[in-house]
Amino acid sequence: MRPFLAALGIACIACGLFAARPADMPGWQTVRVPGAWEQQDRKLAQYDGFAWYRCFVKAPKEFAGQPARLELGSIDDCDETFVNGRKVGATGRLPPDYRGLSGPRREYAVPADCIRPGEWNLIAVRVYDGGGGGGLMGGAAMRLTSPRGEIGLEGTWQFRTGDDVAWAQWPADPTSAEGRKVAESFAKIPRAAGQASVRAALTGKAEPPASLLSAWYRQPAREWVEAMPIGGGRLGAMVFGGVEDERLQFNEDTLWTGGPHEYQHEGAKAHLAAIRRLLAEGKQREAQDLAGREFMSVPLHQKAYQPFGDLRVHFTGHDTAADYRRDLDLDSAVAAVRYRAGDVTYERRAFASHPDQVIVLRLAADKKGAVSFTARLDSPHKPAQTRGLGENQLVMAGHVEDGGMKFESRLRVIAEGGRTTVKDGEATVEGADAATLILAAATNFNNYHDTSADPAQRCEAAMKAAAAKTFDDLLKAHLEDYRQLFRRVTLDLGKTAAAALPTDERLKAAARDADPQLATLYFQFGRYLMISCSRPGGQPANLQGLWNDQLNPPWESKWTTNINTEMNYWPVEVTNLSECHEPLFGLIEDCAVTGRKVAEAHYGARGWVLHHNTDLWRGTAPINASDHGIWVTGGAWLCHHLWDRYRFTCDKEFLARRAYPAMKGAATFFADFLVKDPKTGWLISTPSNSPEIGGLVAGPTMDHQIIRDLFANTAEAARILGVDAGFAARLLEMRKQIAPNQIGKHGQLQEWLEDKDNPQEEHRHVSHLWGLYPGGEITPRGTPDVFKAARQSLLFRGDGGTGWSKAWKINFWARLLDGDHAHKMVVEALGGNTYPNLFDAHPPFQIDGNFGGTAGIAEMLIQSQGDEVELLPALPKAWPTGAFKGLRARGGFEVDAAWKDGALADATFRSKLGGTAKVRYGQKVLDVQVPQGKAVVLTSDDFRR
Ligand code: FUC
């Protein structure tokens, strides 16, 4: 107590401050929130210590009787937070027991009886900053939310340095004239925090949707990660489903910061030998310093994927919604919202059409003339301007930055009946029977070195074609296109009562209650996302697939190639969506061009190289920092996808035309790049790192596994195609000399050349197990000792991790043939790393975990990495009875299987090409002839004989 009082005294004396008097509030100033106080006022530039923030907000009367949530973003360093004088939360510890905790977002529960509905309320935050920037730093939404609405808290607040707990209280009773005067004078400050909006009251309880393959909810989305994603490959949106305010936050996959640019660091290769030498001498820090100065990408960072805009539709008078339900039906790729307001039932349906390249929103009601609304377009990009065009269109045009990418979107409102007017950048419809809203969007991007396209002309062409169709025709074309992909695979893992609950409730209970159908939903949701964000002609799925609402998205929402981009594409072939792989091949082909310049400039090598990230401009040089940016096997890993596509489809034309040229280029690079380790005589990869742990090193295990895979596949491709026999022989010869997998002193598979693994290390990357999955060189029967060591390494790493890390572990445990452990990881991913809308939580949202999870569930049911197709290799006890149809296996097979009481009941093999499958179930292996175009059925008896 005493040091605290002393600190308080000093703070107050230093600032000459005393408790505020009610009416004129002396000693208080105003600051903008969020942001460090140092940036607000020169006098505060050096200030560390106590300070208070306050704002007065008028709570709508609809907030009555409802608990609320106060979200304040992050605070430097620690805080105590009060609503109407009552403490609602604290993070870190204030002096005298000071412990700073600036990272976590502040989210505090506010009891219902703490809120004064229809009155002014005081939010007060007591902050202590121990050094550096201090205050309410933001980094997340700042608001007070209740089930009936929210109050935005960004804007101007009252502020003062010093400390007095009395400042948490009202200056005077809020119902008194004096108290009201203070609050009202606060509200007059320019941009005062506290804009309130009310949500419709929800009554009744909607029935679940008819299809179990639906993500559904009984309330609108409040957060972006509660909204429903739709996508037609290039164009996508998040549908919030608000009652009186619908929001479709939309994206187009080519809107990025920056412009065509080369990233290689000319002259870098002059330093390669020195970096290698320093690493060989064990001087890691010196090697990293030198590489940091001379070897990195120019510029050092890559560009960022951007949000495009928002379509906002406002409905007046919908202030009570009965039996509200919104659902995303995975079988039709349509997001729907339904509720009753008064005696009218309203229905909205939204989909993103790949065939028509537009987003369609249908607004309908069961009473004639009941559809009235105002629609507008806006964008987080400040230069964007919206104007009306003709009788029923809006045009929003803008650019990302000066000299940067240009974009345009158009909205056409086609009402049936009623009156449509376009004015002041808004389209208003009154008294229509129904309306179809068509949204087109485009940029000036042609390819990574050409941005000369005309977005206006693109929008016009798409709109002209789409608007000529009826809503029913648009929907029909969308369903035909989508379903021919989605319906190729069915899965049944069983069902419990939980399947009847809304998706958000199921996720909350996932760690506790058995809910096998949730795993089915998650699996099919991954396939849904893939079809929605990765279509021929478009960009591949980035870190967020297609969906991003932020100008500064996490990790720029790029393509990170040291796990994330590849994980995105793990499910495509096995879950029968081969076409969706195409955009990734396009990216590989681009990088095989840009990566040639980097191979030459950085390594003096032929062929091409891609490090751990690329962007729309196809940067391939090492970015960010030398301790993890210099990692050479991104391109080689991507080549595994080219080869896998061939193995799943047996398409020789693809192998010759697309796969082999890129694989040959990547293999050529490594033939030049590998060097002999002076200590062991093995060929090693140096400089590189084991992502993203341990810094810059010589010879990480992962690199050697990937390069072995690349060399073997490239040589095999050359053999199949009858080309480059000498080159192939050289690759196979070098391959034998590459440093092998080594088992270390803890029984682990070594992550590095040296036996230095820390068995306590729980890092999210498990790179040295690449050879187990997605690679195939570590197998139970082929390499039993290394297989055992890989298992030991995975046990050391533990079951924790980010979303994608857990998804990788599902696949690892499936390959380790441990279905129950794989299932444990599925449940942990669902219960701990999944947002209400089923998006994967790294956190933050990152789509790789969704795709890795889908791949992992498939991997539990069928594997074909060697020369066998194994049925139910990792079936967990939790899924005793079930069936799948349409999964694919390498060798060109399509497979169905059913099981009962934990044992295979039957399986069907089909092949477009015809061939022999070696089919394993448990210990038994059968050679099965599958004639072209025919189905062969196997029963449990076949495996008993
Ligand atoms: C890698 C990972 C991070 C994150 C980022 C996009 O750097 O280590 O966890 O997924 O990529």
Short mmCIF file of C-alpha atoms and ligand atoms in Angstrom, two decimals, residues 543 554-565 612-613 624 628 691-693 763-765 802-805 842-844 846 848, ligand 1:
data_model
loop_
_atom_site.label_atom_id
_atom_site.label_comp_id
_atom_site.label_asym_id
_atom_site.label_seq_id
_atom_site.Cartn_x
_atom_site.Cartn_y
_atom_site.Cartn_z
CA LEU A 543 -3.30 -17.19 -46.14
CA PRO A 554 -1.86 -10.69 -40.73
CA TRP A 555 1.35 -11.64 -42.58
CA GLU A 556 -0.03 -9.54 -45.46
CA SER A 557 -2.26 -12.50 -46.32
CA LYS A 558 0.45 -13.61 -48.73
CA TRP A 559 1.41 -17.06 -49.93
CA THR A 560 3.72 -18.40 -47.24
CA THR A 561 5.46 -21.43 -48.65
CA ASN A 562 7.21 -22.94 -45.65
CA ILE A 563 3.95 -24.74 -44.80
CA ASN A 564 0.84 -22.61 -45.32
CA THR A 565 0.35 -22.44 -49.09
CA HIS A 612 9.43 -18.77 -47.74
CA ASN A 613 6.91 -16.33 -49.24
CA ASN A 624 11.90 -10.21 -43.58
CA HIS A 628 14.07 -17.49 -41.21
CA PRO A 691 11.19 -23.18 -40.50
CA GLU A 692 11.04 -21.05 -38.29
CA ILE A 693 13.19 -22.29 -35.46
CA HIS A 763 7.42 -25.20 -31.57
CA ARG A 764 4.43 -25.12 -33.95
CA HIS A 765 6.52 -26.10 -36.99
CA THR A 802 -1.62 -22.92 -33.88
CA GLY A 803 -4.55 -23.93 -36.08
CA TRP A 804 -2.39 -25.13 -38.93
CA SER A 805 0.02 -26.87 -36.58
CA HIS A 842 -4.30 -19.62 -36.00
CA PRO A 843 -5.36 -17.30 -34.26
CA PRO A 844 -5.99 -14.96 -36.08
CA GLN A 846 -5.77 -18.38 -41.35
CA ASP A 848 -4.54 -23.33 -43.94
C1 FUC B 1 4.60 -18.95 -40.77
C2 FUC B 1 4.14 -19.49 -39.43
C3 FUC B 1 3.25 -18.57 -38.71
C4 FUC B 1 2.17 -18.08 -39.64
C5 FUC B 1 2.79 -17.45 -40.86
C6 FUC B 1 1.81 -17.00 -41.88
O1 FUC B 1 5.54 -17.96 -40.59
O2 FUC B 1 5.23 -19.80 -38.62
O3 FUC B 1 2.68 -19.29 -37.64
O4 FUC B 1 1.37 -19.15 -40.03
O5 FUC B 1 3.59 -18.38 -41.51
#
